[in-house]
Short mmCIF file of C-alpha atoms and ligand atoms in Angstrom, two decimals:
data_model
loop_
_atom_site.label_atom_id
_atom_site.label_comp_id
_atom_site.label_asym_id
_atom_site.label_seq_id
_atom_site.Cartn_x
_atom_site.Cartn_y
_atom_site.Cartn_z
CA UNK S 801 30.00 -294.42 -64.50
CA UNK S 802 31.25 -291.34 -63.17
CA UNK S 803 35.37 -290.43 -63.64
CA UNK S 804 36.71 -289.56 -59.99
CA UNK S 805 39.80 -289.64 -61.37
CA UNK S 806 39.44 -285.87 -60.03
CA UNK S 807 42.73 -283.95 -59.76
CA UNK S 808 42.41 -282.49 -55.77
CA UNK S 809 44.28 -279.46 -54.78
CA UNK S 810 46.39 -282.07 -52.34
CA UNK S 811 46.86 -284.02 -55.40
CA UNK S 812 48.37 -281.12 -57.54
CA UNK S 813 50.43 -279.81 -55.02
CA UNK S 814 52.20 -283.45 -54.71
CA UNK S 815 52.77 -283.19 -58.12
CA UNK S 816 53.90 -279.42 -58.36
CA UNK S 817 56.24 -280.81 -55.39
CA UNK S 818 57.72 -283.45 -57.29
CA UNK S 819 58.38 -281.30 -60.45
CA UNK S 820 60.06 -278.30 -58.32
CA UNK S 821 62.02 -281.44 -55.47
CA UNK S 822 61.70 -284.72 -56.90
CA UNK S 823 63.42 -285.66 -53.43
CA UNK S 824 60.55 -283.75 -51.32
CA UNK S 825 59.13 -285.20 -48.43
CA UNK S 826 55.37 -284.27 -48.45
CA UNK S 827 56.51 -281.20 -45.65
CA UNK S 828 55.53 -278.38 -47.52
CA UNK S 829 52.06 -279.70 -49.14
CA UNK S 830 51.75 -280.94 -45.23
CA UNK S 831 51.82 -277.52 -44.63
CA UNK S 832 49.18 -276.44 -47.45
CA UNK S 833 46.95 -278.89 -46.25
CA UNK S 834 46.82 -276.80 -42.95
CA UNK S 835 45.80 -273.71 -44.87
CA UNK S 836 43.11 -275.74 -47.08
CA UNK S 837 41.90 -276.99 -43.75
CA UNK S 838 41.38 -273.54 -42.40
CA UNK S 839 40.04 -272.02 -44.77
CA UNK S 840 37.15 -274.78 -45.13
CA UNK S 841 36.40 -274.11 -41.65
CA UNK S 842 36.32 -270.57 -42.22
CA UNK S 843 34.24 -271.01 -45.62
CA UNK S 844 31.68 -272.76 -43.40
CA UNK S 845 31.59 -269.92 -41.00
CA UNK S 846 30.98 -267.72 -43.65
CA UNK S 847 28.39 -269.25 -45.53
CA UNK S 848 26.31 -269.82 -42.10
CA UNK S 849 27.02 -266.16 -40.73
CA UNK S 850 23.36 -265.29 -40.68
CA UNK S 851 22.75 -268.23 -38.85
CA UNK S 852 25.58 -268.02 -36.35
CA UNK S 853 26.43 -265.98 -33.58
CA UNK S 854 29.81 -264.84 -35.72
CA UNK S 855 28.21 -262.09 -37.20
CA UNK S 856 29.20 -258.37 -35.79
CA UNK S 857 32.22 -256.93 -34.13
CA UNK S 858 33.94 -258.71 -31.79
CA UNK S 859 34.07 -255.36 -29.29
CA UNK S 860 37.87 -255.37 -29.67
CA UNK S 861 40.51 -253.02 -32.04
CA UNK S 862 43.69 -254.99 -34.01
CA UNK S 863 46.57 -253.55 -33.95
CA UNK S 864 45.34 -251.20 -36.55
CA UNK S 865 42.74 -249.66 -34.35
CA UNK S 866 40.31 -251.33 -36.82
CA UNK S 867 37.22 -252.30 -35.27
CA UNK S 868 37.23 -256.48 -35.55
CA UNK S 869 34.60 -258.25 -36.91
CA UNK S 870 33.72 -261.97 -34.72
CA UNK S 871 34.46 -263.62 -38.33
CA UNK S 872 37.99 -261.85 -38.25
CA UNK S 873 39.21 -263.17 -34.40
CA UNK S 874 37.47 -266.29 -35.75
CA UNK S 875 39.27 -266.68 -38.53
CA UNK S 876 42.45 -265.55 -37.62
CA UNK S 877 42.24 -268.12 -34.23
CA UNK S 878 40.99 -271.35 -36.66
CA UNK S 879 45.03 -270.48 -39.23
CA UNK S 880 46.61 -270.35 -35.95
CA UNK S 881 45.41 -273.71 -34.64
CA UNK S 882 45.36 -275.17 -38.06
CA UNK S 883 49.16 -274.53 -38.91
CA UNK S 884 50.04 -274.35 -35.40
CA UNK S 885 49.06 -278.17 -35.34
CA UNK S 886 51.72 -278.82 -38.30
CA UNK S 887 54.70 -279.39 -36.86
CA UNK S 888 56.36 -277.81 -39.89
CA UNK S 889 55.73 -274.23 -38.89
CA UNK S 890 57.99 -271.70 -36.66
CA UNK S 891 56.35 -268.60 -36.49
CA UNK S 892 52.97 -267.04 -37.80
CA UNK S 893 52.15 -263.67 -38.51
CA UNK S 894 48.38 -262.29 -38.95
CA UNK S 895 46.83 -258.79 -39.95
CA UNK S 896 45.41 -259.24 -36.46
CA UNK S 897 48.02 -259.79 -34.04
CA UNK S 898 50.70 -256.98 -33.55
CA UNK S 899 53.78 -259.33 -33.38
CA UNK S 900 54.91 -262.57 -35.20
CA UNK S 901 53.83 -266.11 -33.01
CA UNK S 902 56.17 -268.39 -32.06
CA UNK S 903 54.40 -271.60 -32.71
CA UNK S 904 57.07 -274.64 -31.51
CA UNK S 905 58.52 -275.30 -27.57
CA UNK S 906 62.26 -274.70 -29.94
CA UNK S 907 61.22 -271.50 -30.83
CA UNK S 908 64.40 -272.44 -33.64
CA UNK S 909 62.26 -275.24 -34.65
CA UNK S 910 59.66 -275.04 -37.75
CA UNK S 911 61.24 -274.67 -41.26
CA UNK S 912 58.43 -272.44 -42.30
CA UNK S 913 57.02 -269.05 -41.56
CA UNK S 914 53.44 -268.47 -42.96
CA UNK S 915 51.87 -264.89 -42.95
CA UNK S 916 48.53 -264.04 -43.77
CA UNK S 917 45.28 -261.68 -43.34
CA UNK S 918 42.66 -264.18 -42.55
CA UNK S 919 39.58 -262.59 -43.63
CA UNK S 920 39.96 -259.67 -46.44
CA UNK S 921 37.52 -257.60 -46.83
CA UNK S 922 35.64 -257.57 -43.37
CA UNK S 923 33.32 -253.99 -44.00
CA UNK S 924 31.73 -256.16 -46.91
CA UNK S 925 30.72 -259.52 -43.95
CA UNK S 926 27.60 -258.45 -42.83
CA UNK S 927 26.01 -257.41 -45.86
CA UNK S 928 27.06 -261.09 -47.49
CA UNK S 929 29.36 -259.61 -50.27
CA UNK S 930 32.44 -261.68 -51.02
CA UNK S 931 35.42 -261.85 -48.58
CA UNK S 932 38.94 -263.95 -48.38
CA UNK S 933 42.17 -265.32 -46.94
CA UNK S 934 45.18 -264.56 -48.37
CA UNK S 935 47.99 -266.57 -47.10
CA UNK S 936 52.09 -266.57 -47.88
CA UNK S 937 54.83 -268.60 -47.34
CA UNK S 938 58.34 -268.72 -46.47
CA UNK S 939 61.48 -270.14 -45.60
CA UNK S 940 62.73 -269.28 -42.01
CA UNK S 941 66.04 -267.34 -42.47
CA UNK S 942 67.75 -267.52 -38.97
CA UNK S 943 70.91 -265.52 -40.49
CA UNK S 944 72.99 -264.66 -37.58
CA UNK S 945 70.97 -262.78 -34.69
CA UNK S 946 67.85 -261.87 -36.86
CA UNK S 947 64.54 -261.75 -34.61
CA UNK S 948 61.65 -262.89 -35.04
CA UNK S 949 60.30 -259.79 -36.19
CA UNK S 950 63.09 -259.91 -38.85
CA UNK S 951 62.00 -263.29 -40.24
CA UNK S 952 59.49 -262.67 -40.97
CA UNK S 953 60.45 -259.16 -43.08
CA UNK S 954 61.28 -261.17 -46.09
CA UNK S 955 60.84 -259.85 -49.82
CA UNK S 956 58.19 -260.53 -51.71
CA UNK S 957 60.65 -262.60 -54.24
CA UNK S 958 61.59 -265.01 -51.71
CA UNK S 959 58.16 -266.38 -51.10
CA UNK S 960 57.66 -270.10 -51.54
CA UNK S 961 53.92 -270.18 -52.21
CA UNK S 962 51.26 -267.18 -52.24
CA UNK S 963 47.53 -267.34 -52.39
CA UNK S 964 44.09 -266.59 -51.79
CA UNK S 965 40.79 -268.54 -50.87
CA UNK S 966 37.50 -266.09 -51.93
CA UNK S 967 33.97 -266.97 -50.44
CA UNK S 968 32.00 -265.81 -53.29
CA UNK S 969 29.41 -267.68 -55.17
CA UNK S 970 31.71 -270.25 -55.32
CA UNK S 971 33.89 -271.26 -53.04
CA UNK S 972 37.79 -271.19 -54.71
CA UNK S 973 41.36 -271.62 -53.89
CA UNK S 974 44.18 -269.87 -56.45
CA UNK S 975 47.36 -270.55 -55.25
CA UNK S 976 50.95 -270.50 -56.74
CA UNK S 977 54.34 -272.06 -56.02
CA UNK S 978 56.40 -270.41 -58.38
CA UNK S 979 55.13 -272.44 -61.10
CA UNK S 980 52.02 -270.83 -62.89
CA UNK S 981 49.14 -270.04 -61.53
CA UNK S 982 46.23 -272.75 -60.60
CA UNK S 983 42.61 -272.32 -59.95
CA UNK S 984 40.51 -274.56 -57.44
CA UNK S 985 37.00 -274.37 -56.57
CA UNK S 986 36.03 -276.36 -53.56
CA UNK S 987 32.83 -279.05 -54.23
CA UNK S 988 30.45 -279.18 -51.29
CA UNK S 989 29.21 -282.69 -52.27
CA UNK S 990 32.77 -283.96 -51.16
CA UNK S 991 34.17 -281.45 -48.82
CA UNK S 992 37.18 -281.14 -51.18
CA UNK S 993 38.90 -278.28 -53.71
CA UNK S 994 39.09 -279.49 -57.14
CA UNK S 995 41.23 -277.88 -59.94
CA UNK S 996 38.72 -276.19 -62.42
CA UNK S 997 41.08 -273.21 -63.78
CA UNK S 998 44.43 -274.47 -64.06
CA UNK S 999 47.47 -272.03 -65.73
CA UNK S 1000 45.46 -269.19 -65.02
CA UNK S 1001 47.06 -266.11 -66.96
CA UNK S 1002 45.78 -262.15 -66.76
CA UNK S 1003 44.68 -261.03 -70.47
CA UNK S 1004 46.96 -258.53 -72.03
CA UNK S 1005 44.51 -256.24 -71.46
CA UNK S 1006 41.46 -255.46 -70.18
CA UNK S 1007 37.90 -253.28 -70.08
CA UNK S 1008 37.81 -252.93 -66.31
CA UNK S 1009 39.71 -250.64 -64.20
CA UNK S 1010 39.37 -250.51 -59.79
CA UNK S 1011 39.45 -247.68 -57.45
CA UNK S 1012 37.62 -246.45 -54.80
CA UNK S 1013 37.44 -243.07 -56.51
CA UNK S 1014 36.03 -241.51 -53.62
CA UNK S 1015 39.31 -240.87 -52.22
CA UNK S 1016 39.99 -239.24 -55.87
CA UNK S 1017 40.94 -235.90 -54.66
CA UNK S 1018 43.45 -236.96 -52.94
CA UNK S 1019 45.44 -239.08 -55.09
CA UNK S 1020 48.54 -238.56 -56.65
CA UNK S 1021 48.73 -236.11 -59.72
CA UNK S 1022 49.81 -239.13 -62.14
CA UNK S 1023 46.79 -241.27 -61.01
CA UNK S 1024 43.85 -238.44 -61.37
CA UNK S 1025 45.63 -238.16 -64.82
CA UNK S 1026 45.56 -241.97 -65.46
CA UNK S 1027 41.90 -242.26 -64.39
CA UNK S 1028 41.49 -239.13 -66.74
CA UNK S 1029 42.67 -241.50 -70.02
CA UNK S 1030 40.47 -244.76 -68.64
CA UNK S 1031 36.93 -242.68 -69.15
CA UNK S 1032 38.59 -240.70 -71.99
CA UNK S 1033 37.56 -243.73 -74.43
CA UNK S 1034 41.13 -243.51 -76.18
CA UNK S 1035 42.46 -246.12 -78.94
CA UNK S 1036 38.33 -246.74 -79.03
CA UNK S 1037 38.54 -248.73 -75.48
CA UNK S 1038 35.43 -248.07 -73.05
CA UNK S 1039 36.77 -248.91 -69.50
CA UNK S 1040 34.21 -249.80 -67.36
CA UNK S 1041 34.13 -249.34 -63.24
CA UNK S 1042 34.03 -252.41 -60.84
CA UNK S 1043 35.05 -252.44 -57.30
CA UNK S 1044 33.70 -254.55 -54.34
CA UNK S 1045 36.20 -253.22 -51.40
CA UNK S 1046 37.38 -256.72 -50.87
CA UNK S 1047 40.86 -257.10 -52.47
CA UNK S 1048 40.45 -260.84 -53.20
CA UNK S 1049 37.00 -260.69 -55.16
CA UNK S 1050 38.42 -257.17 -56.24
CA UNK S 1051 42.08 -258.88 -57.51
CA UNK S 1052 40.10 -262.29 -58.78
CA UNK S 1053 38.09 -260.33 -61.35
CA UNK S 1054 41.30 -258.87 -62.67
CA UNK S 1055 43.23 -262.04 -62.85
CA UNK S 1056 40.15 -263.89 -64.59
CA UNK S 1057 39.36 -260.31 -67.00
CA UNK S 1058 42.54 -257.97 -67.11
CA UNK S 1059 42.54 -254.63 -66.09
CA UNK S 1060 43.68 -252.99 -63.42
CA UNK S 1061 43.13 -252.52 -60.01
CA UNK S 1062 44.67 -249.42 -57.60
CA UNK S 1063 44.76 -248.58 -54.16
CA UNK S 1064 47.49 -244.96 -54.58
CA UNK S 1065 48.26 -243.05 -51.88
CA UNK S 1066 45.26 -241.12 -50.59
CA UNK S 1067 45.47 -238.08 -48.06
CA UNK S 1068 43.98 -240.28 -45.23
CA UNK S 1069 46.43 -243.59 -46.56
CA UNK S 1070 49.61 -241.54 -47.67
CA UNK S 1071 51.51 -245.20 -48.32
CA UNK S 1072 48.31 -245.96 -49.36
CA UNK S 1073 46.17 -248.43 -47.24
CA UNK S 1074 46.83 -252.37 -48.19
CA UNK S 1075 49.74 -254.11 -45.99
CA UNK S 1076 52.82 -255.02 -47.82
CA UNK S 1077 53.45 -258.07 -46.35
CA UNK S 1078 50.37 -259.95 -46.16
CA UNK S 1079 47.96 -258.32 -48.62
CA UNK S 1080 50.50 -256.86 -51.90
CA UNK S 1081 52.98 -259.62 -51.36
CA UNK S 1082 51.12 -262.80 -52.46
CA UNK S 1083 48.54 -260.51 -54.61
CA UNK S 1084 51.86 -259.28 -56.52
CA UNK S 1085 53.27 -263.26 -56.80
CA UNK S 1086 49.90 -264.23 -58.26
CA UNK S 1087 49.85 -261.54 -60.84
CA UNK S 1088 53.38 -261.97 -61.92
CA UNK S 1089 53.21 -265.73 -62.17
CA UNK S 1090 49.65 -265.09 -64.23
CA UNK S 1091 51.74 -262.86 -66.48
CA UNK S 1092 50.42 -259.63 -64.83
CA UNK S 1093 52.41 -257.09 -63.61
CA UNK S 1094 52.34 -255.30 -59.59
CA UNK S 1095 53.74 -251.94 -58.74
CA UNK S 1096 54.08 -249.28 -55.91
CA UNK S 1097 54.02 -246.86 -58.55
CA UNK S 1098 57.83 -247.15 -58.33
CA UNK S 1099 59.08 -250.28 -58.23
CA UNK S 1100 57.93 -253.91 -58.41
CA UNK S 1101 56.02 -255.09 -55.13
CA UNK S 1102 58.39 -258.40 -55.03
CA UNK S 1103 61.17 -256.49 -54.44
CA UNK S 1104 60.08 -254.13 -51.81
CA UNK S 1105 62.33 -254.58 -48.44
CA UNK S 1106 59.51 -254.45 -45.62
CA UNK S 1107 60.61 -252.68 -42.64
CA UNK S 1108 57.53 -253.59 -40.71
CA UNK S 1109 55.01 -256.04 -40.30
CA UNK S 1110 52.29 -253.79 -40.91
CA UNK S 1111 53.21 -251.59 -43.52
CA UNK S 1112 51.40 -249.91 -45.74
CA UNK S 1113 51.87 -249.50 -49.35
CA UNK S 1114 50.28 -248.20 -52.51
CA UNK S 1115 49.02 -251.31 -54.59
CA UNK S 1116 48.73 -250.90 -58.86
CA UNK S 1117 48.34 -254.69 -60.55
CA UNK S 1118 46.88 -256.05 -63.22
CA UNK S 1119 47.39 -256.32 -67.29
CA UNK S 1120 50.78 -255.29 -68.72
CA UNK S 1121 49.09 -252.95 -71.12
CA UNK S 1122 47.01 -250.65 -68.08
CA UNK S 1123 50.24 -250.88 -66.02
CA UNK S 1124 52.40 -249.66 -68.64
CA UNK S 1125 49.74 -246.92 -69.29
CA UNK S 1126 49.98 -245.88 -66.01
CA UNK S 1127 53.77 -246.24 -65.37
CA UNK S 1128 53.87 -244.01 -68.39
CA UNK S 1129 51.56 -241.09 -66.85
CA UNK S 1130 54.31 -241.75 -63.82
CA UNK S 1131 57.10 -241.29 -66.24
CA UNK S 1132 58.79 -244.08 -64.82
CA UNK S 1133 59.23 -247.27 -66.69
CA UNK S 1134 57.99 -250.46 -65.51
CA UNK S 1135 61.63 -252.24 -64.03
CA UNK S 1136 60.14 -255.64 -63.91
P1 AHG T 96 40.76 -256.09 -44.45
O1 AHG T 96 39.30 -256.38 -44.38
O2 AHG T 96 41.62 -257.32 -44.36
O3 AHG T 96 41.17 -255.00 -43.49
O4 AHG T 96 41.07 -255.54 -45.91
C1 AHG T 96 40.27 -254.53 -46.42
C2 AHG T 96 41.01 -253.87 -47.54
C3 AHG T 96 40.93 -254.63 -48.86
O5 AHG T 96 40.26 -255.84 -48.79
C4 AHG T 96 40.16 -253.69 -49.78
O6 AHG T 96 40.75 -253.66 -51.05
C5 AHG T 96 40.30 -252.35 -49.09
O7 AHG T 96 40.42 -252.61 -47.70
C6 AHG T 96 39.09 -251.49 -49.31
O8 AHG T 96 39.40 -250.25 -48.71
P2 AHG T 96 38.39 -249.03 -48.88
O9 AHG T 96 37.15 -249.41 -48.13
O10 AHG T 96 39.14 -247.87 -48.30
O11 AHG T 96 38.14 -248.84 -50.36
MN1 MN T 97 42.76 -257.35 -46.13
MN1 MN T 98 41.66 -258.72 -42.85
#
């Protein structure tokens, strides 16, 4: 007899509900079910790109002037009709579209504002390396006369749930709410994500940094000094190299092994090229719920103010003992 007493991503995040509002209504994991429902869509896309007519660019630019890739309009269109659909939502905001969307007729209506980048790692699609979502979520904060565009410019610290979905060899949700960090890897025979890793926490330390240290020469002083100590093969600890260009597979193998991953300031990025709203914001919630830590180099990533939807920032996360290695080549103490 086999046990299906299986414990479901919709199931946990009932229960997660009920622990954080025993009064809750079922809105917000209404909401989650919208961005599990996407990204199986998406998963499916992926895993048939060969076969499909998704693979390639899509002959357009996003707002970044970054050539799109069909699997990023696709993605990014399947989030927006998935949470559009929920009722629950107000306004969306995507790596790929230059402005936030207003989903309801009440464009007041919608208690929730999710962001997201809808397919991470896009250069690594057509040569079938691992790629992601990563999704965020917040409260809408009308205060008095605040846009849209100001909504959606919350701190990292005020997000209600952060997480990824990778489409590696496996196919696996990590998501948080503020309360740990929970692993889910979704089983084809039943079309649904089951929790295989939960209370996922970053090892002290690790044997692994990532950097694309082709951009070395133009990175801060500090961080050529930091990569410096990681070969040196100090306090007896080889580090070894690792980095697949997609920040979810790239942040997933820290999270499961420790380490650290970076993406400084560079002389073509000067703030460095990941997007603090939808790409360090949730990253930095996972880490620090996993017992990580995530930096500009300056100051926690949860506390940044954005000013813009699309900024840019430098991105340094992963074991407390790396981070505190590098904050000390920065001379500036970790203020988490
Ligand atoms: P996206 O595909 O959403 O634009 O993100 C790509 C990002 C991130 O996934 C990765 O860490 C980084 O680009 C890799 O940049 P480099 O190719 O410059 O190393
Ligand atoms: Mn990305
Ligand atoms: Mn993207």
């Amino acid at each position: 007899m086999n046990d299906y007493n299986i414990e479901t991503f919709e199931r946990h995040i009932v229960d997660q509900q009920h622990k954080k509002h025993p009064d809750a209504q079922g809105d917000f994991s209404w909401l989650l079910s919208g961005i599990v429902l996407a990204c199986k869509i998406i998963g499916e896309e992926v895993r048939r790109l060969g076969l499909s007519d998704s693979r390639g660019t899509a002959g357009s630019d996003n707002v970044h002037g970054e050539e799109q890739q069909k699997l990023d309009v696709f993605a990014n269109q399947v989030l927006m009709e998935c949470l559009g659909s929920r009722g629950n939502v107000g306004l969306l905001a995507s790596e790929e579209d230059e402005d936030p969307i207003v989903v309801l007729e009440n464009p007041d209506q919608g208690e929730y504002i999710v962001v997201f980048d809808p397919l991470d790692g896009s250069s690594n699609i057509d040569v079938n390396v691992s790629v992601g979502t990563i999704f965020s979520v917040f409260r809408r904060s009308r205060a008095n006369g605040d846009s849209f565009d100001e909504e959606v410019l919350q701190c990292g610290h005020q997000q209600l749930a952060a997480g990824y979905v990778l489409y590696g060899s496996s196919t696996m949700m990590v998501y948080t709410i503020g309360q740990g960090v929970h692993g889910f890897t979704l089983d084809p025979t039943i079309g649904t994500f089951v929790l295989t890793h939960p209370n996922l926490e970053i090892p002290e330390r690790g044997t692994i940094y990532s950097v694309n240290e082709s951009y070395a020469d133009g990175f801060p002083p500090y961080c050529r000094r930091f990569l410096h100590w990681v070969k040196s093969g100090e306090d007896d600890m080889l580090y070894r190299s690792r980095y697949i260009g997609s920040l979810v597979a790239d942040f997933h193998r820290t999270l499961f092994k420790g380490g650290i991953f970076l993406y400084p300031p560079t002389s073509f990025f000067p703030q460095g090229k990941l997007r603090l709203v939808y790409e360090a914001n949730p990253i930095a919630f996972l880490a620090e719920q996993a017992g990580g830590v995530a930096t500009n180099g300056d100051e926690r990533i949860l506390q940044l103010q954005p000013a813009a939807l699309h900024e840019r920032v430098p991105l340094f996360v992963g074991s407390s003992f790396e981070m505190n290695k590098l904050h000390a080549f920065i001379q500036r103490p970790l203020k988490v």
